[in-house]
């Protein structure tokens, strides 16, 4: 049921549109010292996953400090 509501919401967003829309591109980069995230205990499929699995709430590239799966909100944008 939640999926139906979510996709209905997405359809409504697509219908509203903006008169002077545009595209924003860029990268989200982590600044500061990278935190050490804990391992979490696997509850299912331990034969495949192992006893622990990485906690992936925050995934940062060690090469360029880019944040994976970041969400950005824009405030003060007039429709």
CSV table of N, CA and C in Angstrom, one decimal:
chain,number,residue,atom,x,y,z
A,1,UNK,N,0.8,-1.2,0.0
A,1,UNK,CA,0.0,0.0,0.0
A,1,UNK,C,0.9,1.3,0.0
A,2,UNK,N,1.9,1.2,0.8
A,2,UNK,CA,2.8,2.4,0.9
A,2,UNK,C,3.5,2.7,-0.5
A,3,UNK,N,3.8,1.6,-1.2
A,3,UNK,CA,4.4,1.8,-2.5
A,3,UNK,C,3.4,2.5,-3.5
A,4,UNK,N,2.2,2.1,-3.4
A,4,UNK,CA,1.2,2.7,-4.3
A,4,UNK,C,1.0,4.2,-4.0
A,5,UNK,N,1.0,4.6,-2.7
A,5,UNK,CA,0.9,6.0,-2.3
A,5,UNK,C,2.2,6.7,-2.8
A,6,UNK,N,3.3,6.2,-2.6
A,6,UNK,CA,4.6,6.8,-3.0
A,6,UNK,C,4.6,7.1,-4.5
A,7,UNK,N,4.2,6.1,-5.3
A,7,UNK,CA,4.3,6.2,-6.8
A,7,UNK,C,3.2,7.2,-7.3
A,8,UNK,N,2.0,7.2,-6.6
A,8,UNK,CA,1.0,8.2,-6.9
A,8,UNK,C,1.5,9.6,-6.6
A,9,UNK,N,2.3,9.8,-5.5
A,9,UNK,CA,2.8,11.1,-5.2
A,9,UNK,C,3.8,11.5,-6.3
A,10,UNK,N,4.6,10.6,-6.8
A,10,UNK,CA,5.6,10.9,-7.9
A,10,UNK,C,4.9,11.3,-9.1
A,11,UNK,N,3.7,10.7,-9.4
A,11,UNK,CA,3.0,11.1,-10.6
A,11,UNK,C,2.5,12.5,-10.5
A,12,UNK,N,2.0,12.8,-9.3
A,12,UNK,CA,1.5,14.2,-9.0
A,12,UNK,C,2.6,15.2,-9.2
A,13,UNK,N,3.8,14.9,-8.7
A,13,UNK,CA,4.9,15.8,-8.8
A,13,UNK,C,5.3,16.1,-10.3
A,14,UNK,N,5.2,15.0,-11.1
A,14,UNK,CA,5.5,15.2,-12.5
A,14,UNK,C,4.5,16.1,-13.2
A,15,UNK,N,3.2,16.1,-12.7
A,15,UNK,CA,2.2,16.9,-13.4
A,15,UNK,C,2.3,18.4,-13.0
A,16,UNK,N,2.9,18.7,-11.9
A,16,UNK,CA,2.8,20.1,-11.5
A,16,UNK,C,3.8,21.0,-12.3
A,17,UNK,N,5.0,20.6,-12.5
A,17,UNK,CA,5.9,21.3,-13.3
A,17,UNK,C,6.3,22.7,-12.8
A,18,UNK,N,7.2,23.3,-13.5
A,18,UNK,CA,7.5,24.7,-13.2
A,18,UNK,C,7.7,25.4,-14.5
A,19,UNK,N,7.4,26.7,-14.5
A,19,UNK,CA,7.5,27.5,-15.7
A,19,UNK,C,9.0,27.7,-16.1
A,20,UNK,N,9.9,27.9,-15.2
A,20,UNK,CA,11.3,28.1,-15.5
A,20,UNK,C,12.1,27.1,-14.9
A,21,UNK,N,11.9,25.8,-15.2
A,21,UNK,CA,12.6,24.7,-14.6
A,21,UNK,C,14.0,24.6,-15.1
A,22,UNK,N,14.8,23.8,-14.4
A,22,UNK,CA,16.2,23.7,-14.9
A,22,UNK,C,16.8,22.4,-14.3
A,23,UNK,N,18.1,22.3,-14.5
A,23,UNK,CA,18.8,21.1,-14.0
A,23,UNK,C,20.0,21.6,-13.1
A,24,UNK,N,20.1,20.8,-12.0
A,24,UNK,CA,21.2,21.1,-11.1
A,24,UNK,C,22.1,19.9,-11.1
A,25,UNK,N,23.4,20.1,-11.2
A,25,UNK,CA,24.3,19.0,-11.2
A,25,UNK,C,25.4,19.3,-10.2
A,26,UNK,N,26.1,18.3,-9.7
A,26,UNK,CA,27.2,18.5,-8.7
A,26,UNK,C,27.5,17.3,-8.0
A,27,UNK,N,28.3,17.4,-7.0
A,27,UNK,CA,28.7,16.3,-6.2
A,27,UNK,C,28.6,16.6,-4.7
A,28,UNK,N,28.2,15.6,-3.9
A,28,UNK,CA,28.2,15.8,-2.5
A,28,UNK,C,29.5,15.2,-1.9
A,29,UNK,N,30.3,16.0,-1.2
A,29,UNK,CA,31.6,15.6,-0.7
A,29,UNK,C,31.6,15.7,0.8
A,30,UNK,N,32.1,14.6,1.4
A,30,UNK,CA,32.3,14.6,2.9
A,30,UNK,C,33.5,15.4,3.3
A,31,UNK,N,33.3,16.3,4.2
A,31,UNK,CA,34.4,17.1,4.8
A,31,UNK,C,34.7,16.6,6.2
A,32,UNK,N,35.9,16.7,6.6
A,32,UNK,CA,36.3,16.3,8.0
A,32,UNK,C,36.7,14.8,8.0
A,33,UNK,N,36.9,14.4,9.2
A,33,UNK,CA,37.4,13.0,9.4
A,33,UNK,C,36.3,12.0,9.2
A,34,UNK,N,36.6,11.0,8.4
A,34,UNK,CA,35.6,9.9,8.1
A,34,UNK,C,35.3,9.1,9.4
A,35,UNK,N,34.0,8.9,9.7
A,35,UNK,CA,33.7,8.1,10.9
A,35,UNK,C,33.9,6.7,10.7
A,36,UNK,N,34.2,5.9,11.7
A,36,UNK,CA,34.3,4.5,11.6
A,36,UNK,C,33.0,3.9,12.0
A,37,UNK,N,32.3,3.3,11.0
A,37,UNK,CA,31.0,2.8,11.2
A,37,UNK,C,31.1,1.3,11.7
A,38,UNK,N,30.2,1.0,12.6
A,38,UNK,CA,30.2,-0.4,13.2
A,38,UNK,C,29.8,-1.5,12.2
A,39,UNK,N,30.2,-2.7,12.4
A,39,UNK,CA,29.7,-3.8,11.7
A,39,UNK,C,28.4,-4.2,12.4
A,40,UNK,N,27.4,-4.7,11.7
A,40,UNK,CA,26.1,-5.2,12.3
A,40,UNK,C,26.0,-6.7,12.1
A,41,UNK,N,25.4,-7.3,13.1
A,41,UNK,CA,25.2,-8.7,13.1
A,41,UNK,C,24.2,-9.1,12.0
A,42,UNK,N,24.6,-10.1,11.2
A,42,UNK,CA,23.7,-10.6,10.2
A,42,UNK,C,22.6,-11.5,10.9
A,43,UNK,N,21.4,-11.3,10.5
A,43,UNK,CA,20.3,-12.1,11.2
A,43,UNK,C,19.8,-13.2,10.3
A,44,UNK,N,20.0,-13.1,9.0
A,44,UNK,CA,19.6,-14.1,8.0
A,44,UNK,C,20.7,-14.4,7.1
A,45,UNK,N,20.7,-15.6,6.5
A,45,UNK,CA,21.6,-16.0,5.4
A,45,UNK,C,23.1,-15.8,5.8
A,46,UNK,N,23.4,-16.2,7.1
A,46,UNK,CA,24.8,-16.1,7.5
A,46,UNK,C,25.7,-16.9,6.7
A,47,UNK,N,25.3,-17.9,6.1
A,47,UNK,CA,26.1,-18.7,5.2
A,47,UNK,C,26.6,-17.9,4.0
A,48,UNK,N,25.8,-17.0,3.6
A,48,UNK,CA,26.1,-16.2,2.4
A,48,UNK,C,26.7,-14.8,2.8
A,49,UNK,N,26.1,-14.2,3.8
A,49,UNK,CA,26.5,-12.9,4.2
A,49,UNK,C,27.7,-12.9,5.2
A,50,UNK,N,27.8,-14.0,5.9
A,50,UNK,CA,28.8,-14.0,7.0
A,50,UNK,C,28.1,-13.6,8.3
A,51,UNK,N,28.9,-13.6,9.4
A,51,UNK,CA,28.4,-13.2,10.7
A,51,UNK,C,28.0,-11.8,10.9
A,52,UNK,N,28.8,-10.9,10.2
A,52,UNK,CA,28.6,-9.5,10.3
A,52,UNK,C,28.6,-8.9,8.9
A,53,UNK,N,28.0,-7.7,8.8
A,53,UNK,CA,28.0,-7.0,7.5
A,53,UNK,C,28.2,-5.6,7.7
A,54,UNK,N,28.8,-4.9,6.8
A,54,UNK,CA,29.1,-3.4,7.0
A,54,UNK,C,27.8,-2.6,7.1
A,55,UNK,N,27.8,-1.7,8.0
A,55,UNK,CA,26.7,-0.7,8.2
A,55,UNK,C,26.8,0.3,7.1
A,56,UNK,N,25.9,0.4,6.2
A,56,UNK,CA,26.0,1.2,5.0
A,56,UNK,C,25.1,2.4,5.0
A,57,UNK,N,24.9,3.0,6.2
A,57,UNK,CA,24.1,4.2,6.3
A,57,UNK,C,24.8,5.4,5.7
A,58,UNK,N,26.1,5.3,5.7
A,58,UNK,CA,26.9,6.3,5.1
A,58,UNK,C,28.0,5.7,4.3
A,59,UNK,N,28.1,5.9,3.0
A,59,UNK,CA,29.1,5.3,2.1
A,59,UNK,C,29.9,6.5,1.5
A,60,UNK,N,31.1,6.6,1.8
A,60,UNK,CA,32.0,7.6,1.3
A,60,UNK,C,33.2,7.0,0.5
A,61,UNK,N,33.4,7.5,-0.7
A,61,UNK,CA,34.6,7.0,-1.4
A,61,UNK,C,35.9,7.5,-0.8
A,62,UNK,N,36.8,6.6,-0.5
A,62,UNK,CA,38.1,7.0,0.1
A,62,UNK,C,39.0,7.7,-1.0
A,63,UNK,N,38.7,7.5,-2.2
A,63,UNK,CA,39.5,8.1,-3.3
A,63,UNK,C,39.2,9.6,-3.5
A,64,UNK,N,37.9,9.9,-3.5
A,64,UNK,CA,37.5,11.3,-3.8
A,64,UNK,C,36.5,11.9,-2.8
A,65,UNK,N,36.2,11.2,-1.7
A,65,UNK,CA,35.4,11.6,-0.6
A,65,UNK,C,33.9,11.9,-1.0
A,66,UNK,N,33.5,11.4,-2.2
A,66,UNK,CA,32.2,11.5,-2.6
A,66,UNK,C,31.2,10.7,-1.8
A,67,UNK,N,30.1,11.2,-1.5
A,67,UNK,CA,29.0,10.5,-0.7
A,67,UNK,C,28.1,9.8,-1.7
A,68,UNK,N,27.9,8.6,-1.5
A,68,UNK,CA,27.0,7.8,-2.3
A,68,UNK,C,25.6,7.9,-1.8
A,69,UNK,N,24.6,7.9,-2.7
A,69,UNK,CA,23.2,8.0,-2.4
A,69,UNK,C,22.8,9.2,-1.5
A,70,UNK,N,23.3,10.3,-1.8
A,70,UNK,CA,23.0,11.5,-1.0
A,70,UNK,C,21.7,12.1,-1.5
A,71,UNK,N,21.0,12.7,-0.7
A,71,UNK,CA,19.7,13.4,-1.0
A,71,UNK,C,19.9,14.9,-0.7
A,72,UNK,N,19.6,15.8,-1.6
A,72,UNK,CA,19.8,17.2,-1.5
A,72,UNK,C,18.4,17.9,-1.6
A,73,UNK,N,18.1,18.8,-0.6
A,73,UNK,CA,16.9,19.6,-0.7
A,73,UNK,C,17.3,21.0,-1.0
A,74,UNK,N,16.5,21.7,-1.8
A,74,UNK,CA,16.6,23.1,-2.1
A,74,UNK,C,15.6,23.9,-1.4
A,75,UNK,N,16.0,24.9,-0.7
A,75,UNK,CA,15.0,25.7,0.0
A,75,UNK,C,14.9,27.1,-0.6
A,76,UNK,N,13.7,27.6,-0.5
A,76,UNK,CA,13.5,29.0,-1.1
A,76,UNK,C,13.4,29.0,-2.6
A,77,UNK,N,13.0,27.9,-3.2
A,77,UNK,CA,12.8,27.9,-4.7
A,77,UNK,C,11.3,28.2,-4.9
A,78,UNK,N,11.0,29.2,-5.7
A,78,UNK,CA,9.7,29.6,-6.0
A,78,UNK,C,9.2,28.8,-7.1
A,79,UNK,N,7.9,28.4,-7.1
A,79,UNK,CA,7.3,27.6,-8.2
A,79,UNK,C,6.7,28.5,-9.2
